[in-house]
Structures are given as structure tokens and as C-alpha cells.
mmCIF file of C-alpha atoms in Angstrom:
data_model
loop_
_atom_site.group_PDB
_atom_site.id
_atom_site.type_symbol
_atom_site.label_atom_id
_atom_site.label_comp_id
_atom_site.label_asym_id
_atom_site.label_seq_id
_atom_site.Cartn_x
_atom_site.Cartn_y
_atom_site.Cartn_z
ATOM 1 C CA UNK A 1 14.177 79.489 15.276
ATOM 2 C CA UNK A 2 14.631 81.635 12.121
ATOM 3 C CA UNK A 3 18.157 80.135 11.814
ATOM 4 C CA UNK A 4 16.820 76.550 12.289
ATOM 5 C CA UNK A 5 14.367 76.940 9.665
ATOM 6 C CA UNK A 6 16.933 78.424 7.285
ATOM 7 C CA UNK A 7 19.453 75.730 7.925
ATOM 8 C CA UNK A 8 16.579 72.826 7.386
ATOM 9 C CA UNK A 9 15.263 74.746 4.223
ATOM 10 C CA UNK A 10 18.871 74.814 2.880
ATOM 11 C CA UNK A 11 19.466 71.281 3.834
ATOM 12 C CA UNK A 12 16.334 69.919 2.132
ATOM 13 C CA UNK A 13 17.267 71.988 -1.017
ATOM 14 C CA UNK A 14 20.758 70.536 -1.156
ATOM 15 C CA UNK A 15 19.424 66.998 -0.579
ATOM 16 C CA UNK A 16 16.848 67.353 -3.423
ATOM 17 C CA UNK A 17 19.596 68.825 -5.699
ATOM 18 C CA UNK A 18 21.714 65.937 -4.797
ATOM 19 C CA UNK A 19 19.045 63.200 -5.413
ATOM 20 C CA UNK A 20 17.641 64.810 -8.577
ATOM 21 C CA UNK A 21 20.936 64.681 -10.223
ATOM 22 C CA UNK A 22 21.413 68.534 -10.445
ATOM 23 C CA UNK A 23 24.869 68.361 -8.938
ATOM 24 C CA UNK A 24 26.156 65.997 -11.754
ATOM 25 C CA UNK A 25 27.209 68.478 -14.470
ATOM 26 C CA UNK A 26 27.171 65.969 -17.191
ATOM 27 C CA UNK A 27 23.390 65.374 -16.568
ATOM 28 C CA UNK A 28 22.594 69.080 -16.669
ATOM 29 C CA UNK A 29 24.604 69.585 -19.848
ATOM 30 C CA UNK A 30 22.662 66.606 -21.018
ATOM 31 C CA UNK A 31 19.381 68.453 -20.479
ATOM 32 C CA UNK A 32 20.531 71.601 -22.199
ATOM 33 C CA UNK A 33 21.973 69.440 -25.217
ATOM 34 C CA UNK A 34 18.692 69.552 -27.126
ATOM 35 C CA UNK A 35 20.534 69.153 -30.355
ATOM 36 C CA UNK A 36 22.492 66.286 -29.233
ATOM 37 C CA UNK A 37 21.778 63.292 -26.651
ATOM 38 C CA UNK A 38 19.029 64.983 -24.902
ATOM 39 C CA UNK A 39 18.333 63.946 -21.289
ATOM 40 C CA UNK A 40 14.824 65.000 -20.061
ATOM 41 C CA UNK A 41 15.309 64.388 -16.439
ATOM 42 C CA UNK A 42 15.546 67.992 -15.444
ATOM 43 C CA UNK A 43 12.080 68.700 -16.809
ATOM 44 C CA UNK A 44 10.804 66.385 -13.830
ATOM 45 C CA UNK A 45 12.986 68.189 -11.402
ATOM 46 C CA UNK A 46 11.533 71.616 -12.264
ATOM 47 C CA UNK A 47 8.000 70.270 -12.626
ATOM 48 C CA UNK A 48 8.386 68.679 -9.297
ATOM 49 C CA UNK A 49 9.943 71.611 -7.787
ATOM 50 C CA UNK A 50 7.168 73.840 -9.053
ATOM 51 C CA UNK A 51 4.236 71.731 -7.508
ATOM 52 C CA UNK A 52 4.681 72.230 -3.875
ATOM 53 C CA UNK A 53 5.638 75.936 -4.592
ATOM 54 C CA UNK A 54 2.436 76.615 -6.613
ATOM 55 C CA UNK A 55 0.542 75.063 -3.486
ATOM 56 C CA UNK A 56 2.611 77.516 -1.081
ATOM 57 C CA UNK A 57 1.936 80.582 -3.121
ATOM 58 C CA UNK A 58 -1.858 79.837 -3.006
ATOM 59 C CA UNK A 59 -1.602 79.485 1.021
ATOM 60 C CA UNK A 60 0.532 82.685 1.204
ATOM 61 C CA UNK A 61 -1.851 84.634 -0.762
ATOM 62 C CA UNK A 62 -4.497 84.063 1.858
ATOM 63 C CA UNK A 63 -2.078 85.192 4.574
ATOM 64 C CA UNK A 64 -0.873 88.605 5.832
ATOM 65 C CA UNK A 65 2.255 87.198 7.324
ATOM 66 C CA UNK A 66 4.566 84.218 7.546
ATOM 67 C CA UNK A 67 4.407 81.811 10.498
ATOM 68 C CA UNK A 68 7.392 83.599 12.053
ATOM 69 C CA UNK A 69 5.395 87.001 11.625
ATOM 70 C CA UNK A 70 7.615 88.340 8.532
ATOM 71 C CA UNK A 71 5.837 89.984 5.745
ATOM 72 C CA UNK A 72 5.330 87.851 2.685
ATOM 73 C CA UNK A 73 7.152 88.878 -0.387
ATOM 74 C CA UNK A 74 5.071 91.197 -2.532
ATOM 75 C CA UNK A 75 4.775 90.326 -6.302
ATOM 76 C CA UNK A 76 7.556 91.950 -8.342
ATOM 77 C CA UNK A 77 6.747 94.655 -10.764
ATOM 78 C CA UNK A 78 6.004 92.747 -14.039
ATOM 79 C CA UNK A 79 8.740 94.998 -15.747
ATOM 80 C CA UNK A 80 11.084 93.326 -18.277
ATOM 81 C CA UNK A 81 14.291 95.181 -18.372
ATOM 82 C CA UNK A 82 17.724 95.015 -19.963
ATOM 83 C CA UNK A 83 19.309 93.633 -16.808
ATOM 84 C CA UNK A 84 16.855 90.824 -16.659
ATOM 85 C CA UNK A 85 17.258 89.634 -20.022
ATOM 86 C CA UNK A 86 20.986 90.316 -20.497
ATOM 87 C CA UNK A 87 21.712 88.761 -17.083
ATOM 88 C CA UNK A 88 19.804 85.709 -17.778
ATOM 89 C CA UNK A 89 21.439 85.350 -21.024
ATOM 90 C CA UNK A 90 24.859 85.520 -19.464
ATOM 91 C CA UNK A 91 24.015 83.089 -16.760
ATOM 92 C CA UNK A 92 22.645 80.560 -19.275
ATOM 93 C CA UNK A 93 25.842 80.790 -21.248
ATOM 94 C CA UNK A 94 27.990 80.085 -17.990
ATOM 95 C CA UNK A 95 25.437 77.349 -17.094
ATOM 96 C CA UNK A 96 25.701 75.478 -20.432
ATOM 97 C CA UNK A 97 29.491 75.823 -20.327
ATOM 98 C CA UNK A 98 29.734 74.237 -16.819
ATOM 99 C CA UNK A 99 26.588 72.426 -16.060
ATOM 100 C CA UNK A 100 26.379 74.508 -12.826
ATOM 101 C CA UNK A 101 24.081 76.940 -11.549
ATOM 102 C CA UNK A 102 24.387 78.689 -8.067
ATOM 103 C CA UNK A 103 22.428 76.137 -5.807
ATOM 104 C CA UNK A 104 24.265 73.081 -7.072
ATOM 105 C CA UNK A 105 27.531 74.872 -7.001
ATOM 106 C CA UNK A 106 27.254 75.310 -3.140
ATOM 107 C CA UNK A 107 25.723 71.880 -2.717
ATOM 108 C CA UNK A 108 28.598 70.157 -4.408
ATOM 109 C CA UNK A 109 31.341 71.965 -2.379
ATOM 110 C CA UNK A 110 32.194 68.892 -0.267
ATOM 111 C CA UNK A 111 32.628 66.690 -3.285
ATOM 112 C CA UNK A 112 33.358 68.794 -6.184
ATOM 113 C CA UNK A 113 37.153 68.835 -5.788
ATOM 114 C CA UNK A 114 39.145 71.982 -6.945
ATOM 115 C CA UNK A 115 37.290 72.271 -10.018
ATOM 116 C CA UNK A 116 33.989 72.935 -7.892
ATOM 117 C CA UNK A 117 35.818 75.275 -5.443
ATOM 118 C CA UNK A 118 37.302 77.226 -8.129
ATOM 119 C CA UNK A 119 33.910 77.638 -9.879
ATOM 120 C CA UNK A 120 32.502 78.816 -6.603
ATOM 121 C CA UNK A 121 35.119 81.311 -5.915
ATOM 122 C CA UNK A 122 34.822 82.803 -9.554
ATOM 123 C CA UNK A 123 31.089 82.969 -9.069
ATOM 124 C CA UNK A 124 31.475 84.789 -5.671
ATOM 125 C CA UNK A 125 34.177 87.291 -7.040
ATOM 126 C CA UNK A 126 31.813 88.171 -9.792
ATOM 127 C CA UNK A 127 28.744 88.391 -7.407
ATOM 128 C CA UNK A 128 30.898 91.095 -5.328
ATOM 129 C CA UNK A 129 31.424 93.243 -8.238
ATOM 130 C CA UNK A 130 28.088 93.168 -9.937
ATOM 131 C CA UNK A 131 26.390 95.926 -7.983
ATOM 132 C CA UNK A 132 29.170 98.438 -9.048
ATOM 133 C CA UNK A 133 28.903 97.482 -12.670
ATOM 134 C CA UNK A 134 25.119 97.617 -12.669
ATOM 135 C CA UNK A 135 25.150 101.082 -11.186
ATOM 136 C CA UNK A 136 27.910 102.093 -13.545
ATOM 137 C CA UNK A 137 25.818 101.500 -16.663
ATOM 138 C CA UNK A 138 22.273 102.277 -15.411
ATOM 139 C CA UNK A 139 23.143 105.364 -13.366
ATOM 140 C CA UNK A 140 21.450 103.322 -10.413
ATOM 141 C CA UNK A 141 18.140 103.084 -12.346
ATOM 142 C CA UNK A 142 16.615 100.051 -13.902
ATOM 143 C CA UNK A 143 16.957 100.237 -17.597
ATOM 144 C CA UNK A 144 14.009 99.514 -19.778
ATOM 145 C CA UNK A 145 14.765 96.904 -22.552
ATOM 146 C CA UNK B 1 19.359 55.084 -16.549
ATOM 147 C CA UNK B 2 15.721 54.458 -16.812
ATOM 148 C CA UNK B 3 15.054 55.375 -13.124
ATOM 149 C CA UNK B 4 16.527 58.758 -13.540
ATOM 150 C CA UNK B 5 13.317 60.586 -13.994
ATOM 151 C CA UNK B 6 11.747 59.140 -10.780
ATOM 152 C CA UNK B 7 14.993 60.518 -8.739
ATOM 153 C CA UNK B 8 14.463 63.734 -10.630
ATOM 154 C CA UNK B 9 10.743 63.974 -9.575
ATOM 155 C CA UNK B 10 11.540 63.010 -6.022
ATOM 156 C CA UNK B 11 14.470 65.513 -5.787
ATOM 157 C CA UNK B 12 12.455 68.130 -7.357
ATOM 158 C CA UNK B 13 9.509 67.646 -4.882
ATOM 159 C CA UNK B 14 12.058 68.055 -2.057
ATOM 160 C CA UNK B 15 13.566 71.363 -3.671
ATOM 161 C CA UNK B 16 9.954 72.701 -3.914
ATOM 162 C CA UNK B 17 9.060 71.599 -0.402
ATOM 163 C CA UNK B 18 12.237 73.558 0.708
ATOM 164 C CA UNK B 19 11.071 76.535 -0.981
ATOM 165 C CA UNK B 20 7.743 76.352 0.350
ATOM 166 C CA UNK B 21 8.969 75.916 3.936
ATOM 167 C CA UNK B 22 11.205 78.768 3.635
ATOM 168 C CA UNK B 23 8.430 81.158 2.092
ATOM 169 C CA UNK B 24 5.447 80.115 4.627
ATOM 170 C CA UNK B 25 7.654 79.947 7.800
ATOM 171 C CA UNK B 26 10.176 82.585 7.238
ATOM 172 C CA UNK B 27 8.524 84.764 4.549
ATOM 173 C CA UNK B 28 11.607 84.389 2.165
ATOM 174 C CA UNK B 29 12.196 83.706 -1.390
ATOM 175 C CA UNK B 30 14.497 80.505 -1.761
ATOM 176 C CA UNK B 31 16.830 82.014 -4.460
ATOM 177 C CA UNK B 32 20.455 80.560 -4.106
ATOM 178 C CA UNK B 33 22.087 83.436 -5.903
ATOM 179 C CA UNK B 34 20.307 86.087 -4.078
ATOM 180 C CA UNK B 35 20.940 84.556 -0.708
ATOM 181 C CA UNK B 36 24.728 84.028 -1.412
ATOM 182 C CA UNK B 37 25.034 87.211 -3.420
ATOM 183 C CA UNK B 38 23.411 89.561 -0.651
ATOM 184 C CA UNK B 39 26.009 87.939 1.825
ATOM 185 C CA UNK B 40 28.987 88.793 -0.225
ATOM 186 C CA UNK B 41 28.074 92.213 -1.773
ATOM 187 C CA UNK B 42 26.747 93.497 1.573
ATOM 188 C CA UNK B 43 23.295 94.203 0.436
ATOM 189 C CA UNK B 44 21.936 91.500 2.763
ATOM 190 C CA UNK B 45 23.739 92.734 5.887
ATOM 191 C CA UNK B 46 20.411 92.997 7.708
ATOM 192 C CA UNK B 47 19.793 88.942 7.706
ATOM 193 C CA UNK B 48 23.167 87.811 7.103
ATOM 194 C CA UNK B 49 22.872 85.066 9.853
ATOM 195 C CA UNK B 50 19.670 83.705 8.214
ATOM 196 C CA UNK B 51 21.510 83.689 4.888
ATOM 197 C CA UNK B 52 24.537 81.986 6.226
ATOM 198 C CA UNK B 53 22.359 79.279 8.036
ATOM 199 C CA UNK B 54 20.668 78.408 4.918
ATOM 200 C CA UNK B 55 23.898 78.274 2.939
ATOM 201 C CA UNK B 56 25.373 76.041 5.864
ATOM 202 C CA UNK B 57 22.630 73.578 5.557
ATOM 203 C CA UNK B 58 22.899 73.654 1.712
ATOM 204 C CA UNK B 59 26.566 72.534 1.808
ATOM 205 C CA UNK B 60 26.457 70.342 5.095
ATOM 206 C CA UNK B 61 23.401 68.056 4.201
ATOM 207 C CA UNK B 62 24.824 66.973 0.739
ATOM 208 C CA UNK B 63 28.213 66.587 2.425
ATOM 209 C CA UNK B 64 26.783 63.931 4.743
ATOM 210 C CA UNK B 65 24.752 62.295 2.149
ATOM 211 C CA UNK B 66 27.474 61.948 -0.271
ATOM 212 C CA UNK B 67 30.125 61.204 2.261
ATOM 213 C CA UNK B 68 31.951 58.088 1.500
ATOM 214 C CA UNK B 69 29.738 57.286 -1.473
ATOM 215 C CA UNK B 70 32.376 57.084 -4.344
ATOM 216 C CA UNK B 71 29.687 57.392 -7.020
ATOM 217 C CA UNK B 72 28.857 60.815 -6.292
ATOM 218 C CA UNK B 73 30.591 63.096 -8.875
ATOM 219 C CA UNK B 74 30.270 66.644 -9.845
ATOM 220 C CA UNK B 75 32.084 65.751 -13.303
ATOM 221 C CA UNK B 76 33.085 69.480 -13.959
ATOM 222 C CA UNK B 77 35.685 69.823 -16.578
ATOM 223 C CA UNK B 78 39.463 70.384 -15.651
ATOM 224 C CA UNK B 79 39.928 73.107 -18.145
ATOM 225 C CA UNK B 80 40.701 75.739 -15.680
ATOM 226 C CA UNK B 81 39.857 78.526 -18.041
ATOM 227 C CA UNK B 82 36.557 77.097 -18.741
ATOM 228 C CA UNK B 83 35.549 76.698 -15.032
ATOM 229 C CA UNK B 84 36.632 80.239 -14.179
ATOM 230 C CA UNK B 85 34.876 81.872 -17.252
ATOM 231 C CA UNK B 86 31.808 79.880 -16.417
ATOM 232 C CA UNK B 87 31.752 80.923 -12.689
ATOM 233 C CA UNK B 88 32.204 84.503 -13.626
ATOM 234 C CA UNK B 89 29.225 84.332 -16.075
ATOM 235 C CA UNK B 90 27.064 82.576 -13.655
ATOM 236 C CA UNK B 91 27.772 84.956 -10.545
ATOM 237 C CA UNK B 92 27.504 88.037 -12.779
ATOM 238 C CA UNK B 93 24.563 86.972 -14.877
ATOM 239 C CA UNK B 94 22.378 85.946 -11.962
ATOM 240 C CA UNK B 95 23.151 89.015 -9.808
ATOM 241 C CA UNK B 96 22.378 91.315 -12.834
ATOM 242 C CA UNK B 97 19.101 89.448 -13.438
ATOM 243 C CA UNK B 98 18.333 89.126 -9.772
ATOM 244 C CA UNK B 99 17.716 85.324 -9.763
ATOM 245 C CA UNK B 100 18.779 82.184 -11.005
ATOM 246 C CA UNK B 101 17.165 78.645 -11.426
ATOM 247 C CA UNK B 102 15.745 78.577 -7.778
ATOM 248 C CA UNK B 103 14.655 82.120 -7.697
ATOM 249 C CA UNK B 104 13.189 82.957 -11.123
ATOM 250 C CA UNK B 105 12.656 79.207 -12.023
ATOM 251 C CA UNK B 106 11.030 77.481 -9.151
ATOM 252 C CA UNK B 107 9.787 80.538 -7.073
ATOM 253 C CA UNK B 108 8.951 82.860 -9.943
ATOM 254 C CA UNK B 109 7.146 80.426 -12.297
ATOM 255 C CA UNK B 110 5.174 78.899 -9.649
ATOM 256 C CA UNK B 111 3.648 82.341 -8.861
ATOM 257 C CA UNK B 112 3.254 83.015 -12.477
ATOM 258 C CA UNK B 113 5.478 85.985 -12.414
ATOM 259 C CA UNK B 114 6.222 87.410 -15.805
ATOM 260 C CA UNK B 115 10.025 88.253 -14.693
ATOM 261 C CA UNK B 116 10.592 84.777 -13.600
ATOM 262 C CA UNK B 117 8.945 83.297 -16.807
ATOM 263 C CA UNK B 118 11.125 85.677 -19.134
ATOM 264 C CA UNK B 119 14.180 85.053 -17.209
ATOM 265 C CA UNK B 120 13.763 81.137 -17.262
ATOM 266 C CA UNK B 121 13.120 81.231 -21.113
ATOM 267 C CA UNK B 122 16.325 83.535 -21.599
ATOM 268 C CA UNK B 123 18.625 81.263 -19.414
ATOM 269 C CA UNK B 124 17.295 78.024 -20.951
ATOM 270 C CA UNK B 125 17.725 79.473 -24.654
ATOM 271 C CA UNK B 126 21.232 80.654 -23.726
ATOM 272 C CA UNK B 127 22.038 77.427 -21.975
ATOM 273 C CA UNK B 128 21.024 75.387 -24.948
ATOM 274 C CA UNK B 129 22.955 77.734 -27.426
ATOM 275 C CA UNK B 130 26.074 77.418 -25.289
ATOM 276 C CA UNK B 131 25.976 73.809 -25.201
ATOM 277 C CA UNK B 132 25.361 73.608 -28.973
ATOM 278 C CA UNK B 133 28.345 76.000 -29.504
ATOM 279 C CA UNK B 134 31.106 74.808 -26.952
ATOM 280 C CA UNK B 135 30.221 71.010 -27.191
ATOM 281 C CA UNK B 136 29.181 70.721 -31.094
ATOM 282 C CA UNK B 137 30.792 73.759 -32.479
ATOM 283 C CA UNK B 138 34.022 74.036 -30.731
ATOM 284 C CA UNK B 139 34.350 70.788 -29.049
ATOM 285 C CA UNK B 140 35.576 72.205 -25.651
ATOM 286 C CA UNK B 141 33.247 70.511 -23.168
#
């Protein structure tokens, strides 16, 4: 059952990314191009995605476990550290450069050609070494900003 | 196109519904970088099958929907140095920050998480600066 739900959630996520235009890198770069020919579509995508999820959090806050009896994720400690800010900055730079973030990079694998596959492999390679780099410069601790 | 915002809204509602389903039924945060990252760096070994099933759906359903439709294009640049550099930045940055557009953006902002809001401001700012620099400054993209 868990695997079926995970597949369905991934499939619905992928269909939403495709329909909304998030798998078209030109559209994503158009949204980030606030100093050029700005394309506001992605504001509707993010707004549309936050609505059902805000409702889901309200429901989750009244429960002690999910339908499949898993604990519901606790709120993260409201700590803003160097990794959060630096990591998001680096991610944003790559997002602007390519127009791809991790979800659409996977959703577009079937039609993204060698460019999409190369991006995906580079992203996976970086993900594999990140824990080592993170531990190296923080000594395993989260570094305050 | 003038209809783009409607498709954006419909697609966005689907993305949010997928995240809501994953949270309320499975008790999981729908974060693309975390689900994939935990699978490839070994930190998500305990629930690897669930991660893999999510990614299988994420790849397979768009493949079915886009199959044979010639108008579906990723439009990613063919400059291989740019493609690799961007992939490395996205992979490293999202794992360092523990989240991307889906985890920090969709799941974080909707619960008013301070970390999600700060992360989203950072990657939006960096993304806009990146397009400004590489498109209007250097003309690479």
C-alpha cells in the first residue's frame, strides 16, 4: 500500500509539473527573468500548490498519525544556518542557469534528451558527495549563520 | 500564451494535492531532492522502496502523458559545460540546504516554516541574479 501511494503521489506530482509548464526550462527562466521579459506563470503554480498543502497541514495538525499509521513530520527547528542559506543560494544559481530544479529534472527524463540526462547525472553525482563535504566543513554539526 | 496561467494553476493544484496525499496517507514530506538524495547517498536506506516508487511514478506518468506529443520540450541548453555545472549546483545546493522547490517551497511555506520561507527567498533571489548575469550579462543562456 505504501508503495502504491508513493507511486501515485509521484505520478500526480509529475503530471502537475508537466501541465503547469515547470518541465519547460524556457518558461522557468522566463519567470526568473524579472529584469527582462518576465513570465508570471510560476506564481500561479506555486500559489496553486500551496493551497491544498496548507489545508493538508491544518488536517495533519489535528491528527497524531497518518492514515497508514506513520508519525506525521514534526515542525523543523526554526534555525537559519549557513548550510540553508548557502545551499539555497547555490541551488538558485543552478536553477537560473538551467531552468531545472530536482522535481522537473526527474519528470522530464523521458523527453529531455541527452541534455536532461546529463543534468540528472551531474545532479545525482553532486548529491552523492554532499554529506561528506557538509561533514568536512561543519565537523558534523550544523553551523549557525 | 494567454492561457498559460490557467495551466499553471491547474498543474500547481495537482502538485499540492500530490504533496497532501503523501503527507496525510504516508506521513511523508514530498521533497524531490530529499527523496532522491536519500536514495543515492544511503541516508534513506530504511525506506528505499518507497522513495523508488515515488520516483518511478514521477518519471513514468509524464512519460505516458508526453509520449508521442511532439510539442513537449525541455528546451535545455546544449552547452554541455552549462548543463553539468547547473546539475552540480542544483544537486549540491539542494542537499546542503536540505530541500528544493517542492520541499522548502511547497511543503515548507504552506506550514509557515521559517526555514522554508528563508530558503525560498534565497533560491528565488539567486535564480533571478543568475538569469540576470548569464542571460543579460554574459549572454550564455
